[in-house]
XYZ file of C-alpha atoms in Angstrom:
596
model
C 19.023 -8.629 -12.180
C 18.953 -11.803 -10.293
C 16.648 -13.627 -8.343
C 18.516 -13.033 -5.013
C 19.050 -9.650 -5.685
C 15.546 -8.667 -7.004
C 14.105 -10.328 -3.567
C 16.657 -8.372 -1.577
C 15.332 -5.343 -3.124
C 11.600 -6.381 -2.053
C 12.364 -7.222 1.250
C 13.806 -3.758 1.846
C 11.083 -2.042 0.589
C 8.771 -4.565 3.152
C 11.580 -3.362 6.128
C 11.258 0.135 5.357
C 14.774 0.611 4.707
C 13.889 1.824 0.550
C 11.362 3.792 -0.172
C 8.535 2.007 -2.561
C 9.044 5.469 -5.255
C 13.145 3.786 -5.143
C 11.947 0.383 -6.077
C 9.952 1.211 -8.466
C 12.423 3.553 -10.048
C 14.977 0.819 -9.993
C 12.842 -1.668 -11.434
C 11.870 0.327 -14.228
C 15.839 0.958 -14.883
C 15.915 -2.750 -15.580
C 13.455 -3.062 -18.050
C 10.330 -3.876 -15.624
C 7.653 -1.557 -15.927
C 5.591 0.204 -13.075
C 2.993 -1.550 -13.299
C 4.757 -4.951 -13.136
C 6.964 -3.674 -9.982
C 3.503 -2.691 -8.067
C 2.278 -6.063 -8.597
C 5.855 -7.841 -6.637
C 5.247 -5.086 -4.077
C 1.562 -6.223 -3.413
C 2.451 -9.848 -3.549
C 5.074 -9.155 -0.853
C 2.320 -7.058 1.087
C 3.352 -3.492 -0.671
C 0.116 -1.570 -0.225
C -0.662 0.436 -3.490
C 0.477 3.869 -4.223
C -2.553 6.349 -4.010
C -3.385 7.632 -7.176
C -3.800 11.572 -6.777
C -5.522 13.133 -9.313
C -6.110 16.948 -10.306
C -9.533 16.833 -11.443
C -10.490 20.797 -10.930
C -14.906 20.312 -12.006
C -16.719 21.190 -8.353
C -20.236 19.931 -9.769
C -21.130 16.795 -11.896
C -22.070 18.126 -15.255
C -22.177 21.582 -16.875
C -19.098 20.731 -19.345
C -21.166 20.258 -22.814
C -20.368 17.652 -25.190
C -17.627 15.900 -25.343
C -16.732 14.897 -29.017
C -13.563 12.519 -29.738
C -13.073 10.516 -33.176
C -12.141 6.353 -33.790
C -12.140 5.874 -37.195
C -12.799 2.392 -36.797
C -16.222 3.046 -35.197
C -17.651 0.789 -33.023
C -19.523 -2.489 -34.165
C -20.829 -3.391 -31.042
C -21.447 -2.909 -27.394
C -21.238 -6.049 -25.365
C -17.240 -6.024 -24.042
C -17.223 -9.993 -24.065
C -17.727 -9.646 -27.703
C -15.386 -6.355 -28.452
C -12.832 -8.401 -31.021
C -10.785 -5.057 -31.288
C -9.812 -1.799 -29.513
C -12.965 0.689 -31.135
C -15.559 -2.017 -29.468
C -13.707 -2.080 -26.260
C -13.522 1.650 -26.124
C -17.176 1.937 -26.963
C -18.098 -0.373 -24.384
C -16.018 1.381 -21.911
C -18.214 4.790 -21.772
C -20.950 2.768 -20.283
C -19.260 -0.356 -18.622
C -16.814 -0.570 -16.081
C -14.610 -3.248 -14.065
C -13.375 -3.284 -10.968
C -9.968 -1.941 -11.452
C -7.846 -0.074 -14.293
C -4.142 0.773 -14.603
C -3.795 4.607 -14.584
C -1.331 6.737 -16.113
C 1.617 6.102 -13.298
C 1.104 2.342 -13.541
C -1.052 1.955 -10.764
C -3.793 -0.317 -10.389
C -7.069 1.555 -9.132
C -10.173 0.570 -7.920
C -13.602 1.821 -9.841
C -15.992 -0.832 -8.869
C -13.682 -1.677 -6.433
C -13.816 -0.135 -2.991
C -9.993 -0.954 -2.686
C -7.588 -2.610 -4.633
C -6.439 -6.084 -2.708
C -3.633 -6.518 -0.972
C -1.770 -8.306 1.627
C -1.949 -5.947 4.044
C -5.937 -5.525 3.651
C -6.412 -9.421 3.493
C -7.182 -9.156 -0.177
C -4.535 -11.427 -1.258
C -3.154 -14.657 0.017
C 0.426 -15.404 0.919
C 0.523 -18.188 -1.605
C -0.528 -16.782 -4.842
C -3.990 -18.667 -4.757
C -6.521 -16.507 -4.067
C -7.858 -12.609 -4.516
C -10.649 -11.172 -2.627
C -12.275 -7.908 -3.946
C -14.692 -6.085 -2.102
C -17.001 -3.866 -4.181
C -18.087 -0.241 -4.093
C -21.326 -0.303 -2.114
C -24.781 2.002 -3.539
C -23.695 1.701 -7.009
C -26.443 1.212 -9.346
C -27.035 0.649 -12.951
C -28.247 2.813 -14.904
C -31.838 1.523 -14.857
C -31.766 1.823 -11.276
C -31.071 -1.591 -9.790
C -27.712 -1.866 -7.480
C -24.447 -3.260 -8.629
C -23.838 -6.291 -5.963
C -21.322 -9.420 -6.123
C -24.360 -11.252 -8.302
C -22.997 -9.647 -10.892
C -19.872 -9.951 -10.696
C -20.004 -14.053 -10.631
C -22.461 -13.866 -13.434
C -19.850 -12.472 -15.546
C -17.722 -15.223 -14.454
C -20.593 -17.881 -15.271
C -20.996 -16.177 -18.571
C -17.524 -15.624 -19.705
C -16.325 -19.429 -19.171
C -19.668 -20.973 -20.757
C -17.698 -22.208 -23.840
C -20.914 -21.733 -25.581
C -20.980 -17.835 -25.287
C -17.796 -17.934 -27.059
C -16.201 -15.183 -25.021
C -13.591 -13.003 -26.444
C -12.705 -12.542 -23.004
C -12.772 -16.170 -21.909
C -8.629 -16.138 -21.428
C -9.160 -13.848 -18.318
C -11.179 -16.419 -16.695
C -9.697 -19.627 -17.034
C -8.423 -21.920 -14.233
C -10.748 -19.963 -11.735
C -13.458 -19.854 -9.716
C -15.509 -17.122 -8.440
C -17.853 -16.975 -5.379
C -19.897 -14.788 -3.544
C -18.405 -14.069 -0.375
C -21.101 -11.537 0.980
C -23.646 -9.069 -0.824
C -20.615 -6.901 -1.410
C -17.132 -9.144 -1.652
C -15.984 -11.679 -3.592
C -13.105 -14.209 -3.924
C -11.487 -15.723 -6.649
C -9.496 -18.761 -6.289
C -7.060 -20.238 -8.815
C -6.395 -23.728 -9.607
C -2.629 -22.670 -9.189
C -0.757 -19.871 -7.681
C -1.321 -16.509 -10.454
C 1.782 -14.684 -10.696
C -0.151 -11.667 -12.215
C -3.928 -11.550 -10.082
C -4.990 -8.250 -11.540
C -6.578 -10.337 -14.871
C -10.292 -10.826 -14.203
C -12.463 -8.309 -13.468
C -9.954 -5.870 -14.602
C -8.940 -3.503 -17.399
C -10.796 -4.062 -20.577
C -11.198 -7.698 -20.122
C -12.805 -6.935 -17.036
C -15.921 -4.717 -17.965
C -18.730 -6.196 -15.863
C -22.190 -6.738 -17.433
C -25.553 -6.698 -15.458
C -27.025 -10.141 -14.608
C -30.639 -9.123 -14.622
C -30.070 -8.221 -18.330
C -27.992 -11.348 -19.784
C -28.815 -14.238 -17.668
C -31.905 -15.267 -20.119
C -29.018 -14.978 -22.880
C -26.090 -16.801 -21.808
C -24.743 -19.394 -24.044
C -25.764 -20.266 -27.432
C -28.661 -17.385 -26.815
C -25.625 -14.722 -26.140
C -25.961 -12.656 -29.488
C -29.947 -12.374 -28.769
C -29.839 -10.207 -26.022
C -30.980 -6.313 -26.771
C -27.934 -5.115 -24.575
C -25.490 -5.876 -26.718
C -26.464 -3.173 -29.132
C -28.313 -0.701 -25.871
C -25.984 -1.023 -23.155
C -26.961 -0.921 -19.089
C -23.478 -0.053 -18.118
C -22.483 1.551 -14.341
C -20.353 4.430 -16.048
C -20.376 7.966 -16.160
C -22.391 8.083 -19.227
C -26.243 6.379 -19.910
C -26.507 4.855 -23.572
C -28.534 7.349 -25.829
C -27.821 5.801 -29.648
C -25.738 3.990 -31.574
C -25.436 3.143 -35.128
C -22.949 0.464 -36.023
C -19.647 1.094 -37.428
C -20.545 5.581 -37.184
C -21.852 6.693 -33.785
C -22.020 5.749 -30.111
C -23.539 8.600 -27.953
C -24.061 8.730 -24.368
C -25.988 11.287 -22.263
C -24.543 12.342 -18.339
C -25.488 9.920 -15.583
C -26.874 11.812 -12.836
C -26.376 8.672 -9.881
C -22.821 8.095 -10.869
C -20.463 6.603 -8.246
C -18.305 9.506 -8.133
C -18.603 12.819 -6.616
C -18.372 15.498 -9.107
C -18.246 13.383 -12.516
C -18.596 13.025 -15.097
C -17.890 17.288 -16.137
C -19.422 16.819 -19.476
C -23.253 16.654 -20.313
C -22.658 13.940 -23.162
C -20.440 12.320 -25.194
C -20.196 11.736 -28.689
C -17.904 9.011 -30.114
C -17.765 9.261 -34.188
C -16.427 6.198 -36.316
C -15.763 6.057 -39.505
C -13.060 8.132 -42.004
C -9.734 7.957 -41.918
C -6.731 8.461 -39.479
C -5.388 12.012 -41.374
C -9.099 13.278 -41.116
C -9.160 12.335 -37.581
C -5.998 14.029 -36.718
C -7.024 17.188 -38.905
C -10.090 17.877 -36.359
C -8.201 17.841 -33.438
C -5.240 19.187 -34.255
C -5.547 21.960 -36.716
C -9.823 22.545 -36.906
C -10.001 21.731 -33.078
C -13.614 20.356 -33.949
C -13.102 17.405 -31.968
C -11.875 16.926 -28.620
C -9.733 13.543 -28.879
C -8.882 11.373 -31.885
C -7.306 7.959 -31.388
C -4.783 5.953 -33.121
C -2.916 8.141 -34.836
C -1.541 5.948 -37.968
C -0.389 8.758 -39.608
C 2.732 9.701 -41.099
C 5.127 11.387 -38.844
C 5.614 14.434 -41.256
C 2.244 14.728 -41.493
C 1.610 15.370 -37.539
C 3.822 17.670 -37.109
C 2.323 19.827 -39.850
C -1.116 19.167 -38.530
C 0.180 20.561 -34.629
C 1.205 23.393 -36.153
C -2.139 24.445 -36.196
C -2.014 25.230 -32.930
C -5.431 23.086 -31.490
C -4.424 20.359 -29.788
C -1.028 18.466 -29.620
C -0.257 15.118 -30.397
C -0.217 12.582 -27.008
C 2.781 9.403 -27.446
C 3.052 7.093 -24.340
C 3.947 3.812 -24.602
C 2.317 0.585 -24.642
C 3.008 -2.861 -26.203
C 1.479 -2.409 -29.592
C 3.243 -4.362 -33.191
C 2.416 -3.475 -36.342
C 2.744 -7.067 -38.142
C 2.692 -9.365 -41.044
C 0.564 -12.968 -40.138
C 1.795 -15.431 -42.182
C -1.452 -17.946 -42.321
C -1.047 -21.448 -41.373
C -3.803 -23.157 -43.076
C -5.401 -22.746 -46.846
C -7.593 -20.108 -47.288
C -9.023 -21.405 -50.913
C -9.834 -24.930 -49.789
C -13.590 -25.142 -47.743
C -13.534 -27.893 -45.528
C -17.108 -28.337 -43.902
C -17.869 -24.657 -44.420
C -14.643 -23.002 -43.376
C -11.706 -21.786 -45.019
C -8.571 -21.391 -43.378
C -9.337 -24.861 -41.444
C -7.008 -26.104 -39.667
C -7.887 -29.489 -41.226
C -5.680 -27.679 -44.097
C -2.048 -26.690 -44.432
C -1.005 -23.834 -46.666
C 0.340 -25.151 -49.536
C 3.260 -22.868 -49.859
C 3.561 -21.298 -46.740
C 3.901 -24.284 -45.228
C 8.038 -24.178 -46.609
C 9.577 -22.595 -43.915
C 11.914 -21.248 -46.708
C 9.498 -19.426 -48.478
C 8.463 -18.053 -44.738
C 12.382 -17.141 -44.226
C 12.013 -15.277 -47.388
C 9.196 -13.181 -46.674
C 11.018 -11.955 -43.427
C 13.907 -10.888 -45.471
C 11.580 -9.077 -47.680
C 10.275 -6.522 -45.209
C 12.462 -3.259 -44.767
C 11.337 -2.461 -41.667
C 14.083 0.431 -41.291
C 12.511 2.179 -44.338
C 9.018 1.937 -42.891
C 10.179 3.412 -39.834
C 12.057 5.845 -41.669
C 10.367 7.020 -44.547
C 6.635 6.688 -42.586
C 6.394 6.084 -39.046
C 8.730 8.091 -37.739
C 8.577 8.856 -34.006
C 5.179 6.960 -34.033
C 6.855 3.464 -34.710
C 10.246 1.762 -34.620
C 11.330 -0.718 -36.219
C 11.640 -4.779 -34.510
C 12.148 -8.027 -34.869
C 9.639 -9.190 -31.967
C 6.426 -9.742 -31.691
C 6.711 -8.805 -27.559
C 8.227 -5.658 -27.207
C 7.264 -4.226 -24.022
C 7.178 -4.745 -20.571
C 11.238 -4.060 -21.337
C 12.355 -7.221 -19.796
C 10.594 -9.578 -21.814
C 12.086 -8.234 -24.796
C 14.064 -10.697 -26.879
C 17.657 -10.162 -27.950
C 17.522 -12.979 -29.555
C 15.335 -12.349 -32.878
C 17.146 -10.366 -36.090
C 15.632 -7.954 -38.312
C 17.519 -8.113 -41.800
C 16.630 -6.940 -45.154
C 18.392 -8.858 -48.001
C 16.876 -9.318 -51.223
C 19.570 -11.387 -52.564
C 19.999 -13.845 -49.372
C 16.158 -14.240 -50.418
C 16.335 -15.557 -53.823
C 18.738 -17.749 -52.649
C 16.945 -19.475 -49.997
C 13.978 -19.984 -52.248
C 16.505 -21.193 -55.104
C 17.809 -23.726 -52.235
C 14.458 -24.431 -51.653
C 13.734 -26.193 -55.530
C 11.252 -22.868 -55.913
C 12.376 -21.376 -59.706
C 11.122 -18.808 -61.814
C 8.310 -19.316 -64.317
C 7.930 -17.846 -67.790
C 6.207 -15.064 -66.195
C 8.869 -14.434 -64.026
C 6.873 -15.938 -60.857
C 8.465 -18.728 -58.578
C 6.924 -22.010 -58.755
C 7.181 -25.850 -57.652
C 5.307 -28.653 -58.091
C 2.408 -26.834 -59.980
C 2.417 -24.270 -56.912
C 3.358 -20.626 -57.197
C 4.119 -18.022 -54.625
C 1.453 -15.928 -55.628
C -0.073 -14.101 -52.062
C -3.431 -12.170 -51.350
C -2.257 -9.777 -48.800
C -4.412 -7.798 -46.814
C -5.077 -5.362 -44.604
C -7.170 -2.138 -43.412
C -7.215 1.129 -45.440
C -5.200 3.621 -43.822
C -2.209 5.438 -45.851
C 0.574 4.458 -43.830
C -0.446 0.836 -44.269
C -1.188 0.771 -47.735
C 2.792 2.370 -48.336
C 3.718 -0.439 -45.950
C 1.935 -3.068 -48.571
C 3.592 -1.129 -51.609
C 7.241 -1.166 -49.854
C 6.964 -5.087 -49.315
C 5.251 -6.011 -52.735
C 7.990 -4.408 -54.508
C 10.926 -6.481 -52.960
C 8.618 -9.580 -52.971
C 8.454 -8.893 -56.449
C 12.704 -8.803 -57.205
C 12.741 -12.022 -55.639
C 9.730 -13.674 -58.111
C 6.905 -13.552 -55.227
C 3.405 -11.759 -56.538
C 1.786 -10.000 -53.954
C -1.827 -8.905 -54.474
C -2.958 -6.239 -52.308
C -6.285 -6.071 -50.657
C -7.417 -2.873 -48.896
C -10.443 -3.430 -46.444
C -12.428 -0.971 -45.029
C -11.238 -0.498 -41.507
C -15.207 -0.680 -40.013
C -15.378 -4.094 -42.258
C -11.977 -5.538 -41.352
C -12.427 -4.976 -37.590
C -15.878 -5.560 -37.189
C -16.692 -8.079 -34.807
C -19.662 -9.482 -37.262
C -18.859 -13.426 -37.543
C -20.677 -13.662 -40.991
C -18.632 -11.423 -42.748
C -15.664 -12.844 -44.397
C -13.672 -9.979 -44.578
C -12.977 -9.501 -41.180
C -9.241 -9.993 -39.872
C -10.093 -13.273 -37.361
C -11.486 -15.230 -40.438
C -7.950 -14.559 -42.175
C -9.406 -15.765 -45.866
C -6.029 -14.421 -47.266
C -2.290 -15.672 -47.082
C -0.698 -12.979 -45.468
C -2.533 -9.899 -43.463
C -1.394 -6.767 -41.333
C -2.663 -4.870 -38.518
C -1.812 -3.634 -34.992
C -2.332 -5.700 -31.789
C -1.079 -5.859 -28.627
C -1.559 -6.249 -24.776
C -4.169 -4.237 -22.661
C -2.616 -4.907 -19.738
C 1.616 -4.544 -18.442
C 1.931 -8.359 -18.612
C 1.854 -10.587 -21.757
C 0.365 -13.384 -20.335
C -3.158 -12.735 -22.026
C -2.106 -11.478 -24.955
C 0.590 -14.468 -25.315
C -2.419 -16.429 -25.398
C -2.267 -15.346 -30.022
C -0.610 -18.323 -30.367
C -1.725 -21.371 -28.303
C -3.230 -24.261 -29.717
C -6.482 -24.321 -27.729
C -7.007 -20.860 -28.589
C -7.169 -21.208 -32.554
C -9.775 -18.946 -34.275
C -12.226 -21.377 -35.881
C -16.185 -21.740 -37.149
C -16.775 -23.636 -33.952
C -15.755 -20.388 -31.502
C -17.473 -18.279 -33.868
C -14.507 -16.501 -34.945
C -13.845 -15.032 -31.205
C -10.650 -16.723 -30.466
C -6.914 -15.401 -30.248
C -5.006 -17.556 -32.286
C -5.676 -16.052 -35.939
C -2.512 -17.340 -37.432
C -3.845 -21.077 -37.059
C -0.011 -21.551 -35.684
C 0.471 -24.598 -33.700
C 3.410 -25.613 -31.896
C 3.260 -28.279 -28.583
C 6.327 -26.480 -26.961
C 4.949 -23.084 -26.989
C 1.822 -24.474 -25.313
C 3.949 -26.051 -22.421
C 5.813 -23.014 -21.890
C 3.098 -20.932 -21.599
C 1.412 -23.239 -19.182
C 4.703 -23.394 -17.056
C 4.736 -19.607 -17.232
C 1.416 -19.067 -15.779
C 2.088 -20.823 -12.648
C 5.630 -19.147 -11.989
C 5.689 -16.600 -9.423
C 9.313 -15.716 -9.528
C 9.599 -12.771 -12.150
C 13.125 -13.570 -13.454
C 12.283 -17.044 -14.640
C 8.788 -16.264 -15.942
C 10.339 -13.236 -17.787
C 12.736 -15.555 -20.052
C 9.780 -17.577 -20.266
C 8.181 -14.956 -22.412
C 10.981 -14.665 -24.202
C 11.382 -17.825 -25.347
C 7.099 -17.847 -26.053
C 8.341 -14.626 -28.296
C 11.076 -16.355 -29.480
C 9.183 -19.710 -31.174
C 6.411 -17.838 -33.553
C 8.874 -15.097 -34.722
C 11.551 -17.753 -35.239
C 9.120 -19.889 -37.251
C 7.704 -17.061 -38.918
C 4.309 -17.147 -37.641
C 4.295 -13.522 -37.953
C 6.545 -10.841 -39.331
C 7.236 -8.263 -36.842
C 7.709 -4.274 -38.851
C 7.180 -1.610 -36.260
C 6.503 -1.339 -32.605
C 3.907 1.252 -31.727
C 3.509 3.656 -28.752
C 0.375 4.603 -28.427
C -0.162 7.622 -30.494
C -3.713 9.972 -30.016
C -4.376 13.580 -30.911
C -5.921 16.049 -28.309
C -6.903 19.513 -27.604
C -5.289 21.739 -25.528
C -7.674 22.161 -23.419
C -8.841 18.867 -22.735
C -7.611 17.377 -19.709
C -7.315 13.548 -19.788
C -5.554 11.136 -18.888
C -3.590 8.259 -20.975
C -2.443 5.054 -20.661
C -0.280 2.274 -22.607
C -2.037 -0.903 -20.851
C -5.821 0.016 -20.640
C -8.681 1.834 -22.840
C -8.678 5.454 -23.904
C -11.376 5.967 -21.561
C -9.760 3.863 -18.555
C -10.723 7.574 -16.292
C -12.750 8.900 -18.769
C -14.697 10.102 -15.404
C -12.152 12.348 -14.769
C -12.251 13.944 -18.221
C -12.525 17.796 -18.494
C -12.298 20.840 -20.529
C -10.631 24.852 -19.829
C -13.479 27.053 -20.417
């Protein structure tokens, strides 16, 4: 779709002349997704579908205990800190933002009285500037109210480089200000093409300033409420033991008529993915499991046990190979995998072009993902229309020798390629979880045809994700040469997540691990792309943009693209919640209930 055409479209929708259901529709027939085509419309001065809901409870409480399984459990509970999806979710019982993206694609408001939009006066004509105004007589759950103090504190917080912020790319380029006790503005240094970033989603959980002001900065991993959280959700903090349990207990004063229905809720870490699936599915012990990296063949047997059913919607989630940058086995000034070093084989974009050709990603979709993963060749794979065409996914064993033959790198006497006293000899690592460990076996054994020796390291997934800096074995310090795992955007544009491979955003000592960049890649085009991108408000342009930012890592083999992942989570049959591709599992966990 062009640019003329795609504004046509908008101003017909402003005229009343198409219907804002039509739009949407049309946009989403072109690759754009709902989400996306709600933000043009509210640029253009689109109000915001209303959500409707079908939440049936008529009193706040009186549903029991809610019980749903991560096993990754959380590590901790302070959502500035949350380096992966089990820490945001376990934040997210007791902390909220002011908006999340619903099931439709809708942004709503939860600390938000309303979502802003031209025709309210939220947003400004040129891009610039976003004014929220907040809920009023919402209080924390030690009793002191929610106000726009807050909300700048987190702001303060966030962008003090020496909190070292997982969040910190939500914030950047910004500045927040107190409008009134209950409003606040944000203005951008240049126009934002998509607003709904800060203070929104799971970047945008919003901590209490009374709490964390005496432990901003280098005092940030003092505070007590980062392990006993003060939230504003449905649910007050009762207990939780690192990397096994997070429970929460019903909060009487919520901001919500009627919610939360259950009493408490229990969120278990820990086990596997099969066990996970087992409870819901065919036990019915547990109400909601997430992540379901489980063989296809294996779901289906487990729904046959008639519990619960397994929930696919999609989302932007790859299953990938890093290919690291630097030298994990040389220490310089206390680190490993500086980016004072260069890998010394790695660094051969042959031997990088070999690895790709090494990965049958059509057998891993085939023989273990199933409906639960397809096969790609990109690292971005939805929003639709940033998708590259561009990118190949090939499988040719042969075409590899011969690159790395090309390349000077020969066979040893133990069979093992080798040049200039260097072998390709790889650690490879990732979590423990069955589908991945077949994914390690299917590449080690075509790594090994072509003379590469892969050795395969398994972490434990509470280890591997935990967000504790001093341990080594987590997937941000990358002390290996190749790794695997799923990431991918919490939100229906790329721009944060893009953010994995800029320069300024390399994972280091000095940010504490916290960073986005874990590859170490570096590249001064991709950097002034991305900055051009975040500054162009015209969707067509910015959209091959992001192709081109997908384009340059997966070209240069950065990373190895195998699979991309819906989101896949188990769930009773009587449990009726709500899911979501571009926010947390518990995004409306206040609307959660259960059929007698």
């Amino acid at each position: 779709m062009q640019e003329k055409e795609l504004q046509g479209l908008i101003d017909r929708v402003v005229d009343g002349k198409l219907s804002r259901r039509s739009f949407v529709r049309r946009m989403v027939a072109v690759g754009l997704t709902a989400p996306m085509a709600t933000q043009l419309l509210a640029l253009s001065g689109v109000a915001m579908a209303q959500t409707v809901g079908d939440y049936k409870p008529t009193k706040r409480g009186g549903g029991g205990a809610l019980k749903v399984l991560w096993w990754q459990g959380a590590t901790l509970l302070n959502p500035h800190f949350a380096t992966g999806t089990k820490d945001q979710d376990g934040c997210r019982i007791f902390y909220e933002p002011l908006g999340s993206w619903d099931a439709d694609g809708n942004l709503v408001p939860i600390l938000a009285a309303e979502v802003p939009t031209r025709e309210n006066g939220g947003l400004s004509a040129d891009g610039k500037s976003v004014t929220w105004k907040l809920k009023q007589n919402v209080k924390w759950h030690d009793g002191k109210p929610f106000t726009a103090d807050d909300v700048v504190f987190n702001y303060q917080y966030v962008t003090d480089p020496a909190t070292a912020a997982i969040t910190a790319g939500s914030y950047k380029d910004m500045k927040v200000e107190k409008v009134d006790t209950h409003t606040v503005k944000i203005t951008f240094v240049n126009p934002k093409p998509f607003w709904a970033d800060p203070f929104v989603g799971v970047n945008g959980m919003i901590i209490p300033k009374h709490l964390f002001e005496n432990f901003s900065g280098a005092k940030s991993r003092e505070a007590p409420t980062n392990l006993k959280p003060v939230g504003t959700g449905p649910y007050k903090f009762k207990d939780f033991k690192p990397g096994d349990l997070v429970a929460g207990e019903i909060n009487m004063d919520y901001h919500m008529a009627n919610r939360p229905h259950f009493d408490s809720i229990e969120m278990k870490g820990g086990g596997d993915a099969v066990s996970a699936a087992r409870a819901v599915l065919q036990t019915g012990e547990y109400d909601w499991a997430w992540n379901m990296q489980v063989e296809d063949e294996v779901l289906v047997r487990l729904e046959a046990g008639g519990k619960g059913k397994v929930r696919i919607y999609p989302g932007g989630s790859v299953e990938h190979i890093q290919l690291n940058s630097t030298d994990p086995y040389t220490e310089v000034d206390g680190e490993r995998s500086s980016i004072k070093t260069k890998h010394p084989s790695l660094s051969d974009k042959a031997v990088r072009d070999a690895l790709a050709l090494l990965v049958d990603r059509d057998s891993i979709e085939k023989h273990i993902y199933g409906r639960t993963g397809i096969a790609t060749s990109n690292y971005l794979n939805n929003p639709a229309r940033f998708a590259s065409k561009n990118t190949v996914k090939e499988f040719n064993i042969d075409k590899a020798i011969a690159l790395l033959d090309a390349a000077g790198w020969k066979p040893g006497p133990d069979g093992i390629r080798q040049k200039d006293g260097k072998k390709l000899k790889y650690l490879y690592q990732t979590s423990i979880n069955q589908p991945r460990q077949k994914t390690q076996a299917i590449v080690k054994q075509a790594c090994q045809k072509a003379g590469i020796d892969i050795e395969i390291k398994s972490v434990v997934a509470s280890v591997y994700f935990s967000s504790d800096e001093a341990n080594p074995d987590t997937y941000p310090h990358f002390y290996a040469d190749l790794q695997m795992y799923t990431t991918g955007p919490s939100q229906p544009d790329p721009g944060v997540w893009m953010q994995s491979f800029l320069s300024s955003e390399v994972c280091a000592k000095a940010n504490r691990w916290q960073s986005r960049n874990i590859t170490r890649w570096r590249n001064k085009e991709y950097d002034d792309i991305y900055a051009e991108a975040e500054t162009e408000l015209n969707p067509v342009k910015r959209a091959a943009m992001y192709i081109q930012l997908n384009d340059l890592p997966v070209k240069d083999r950065a990373v190895i693209p195998i699979v991309y992942r819906p989101q896949v989570r188990a769930g009773s049959l009587k449990l009726h919640a709500s899911a979501s591709g571009w926010d947390s599992d518990f995004f409306e966990l206040h609307n959660w209930y259960k059929d007698a």
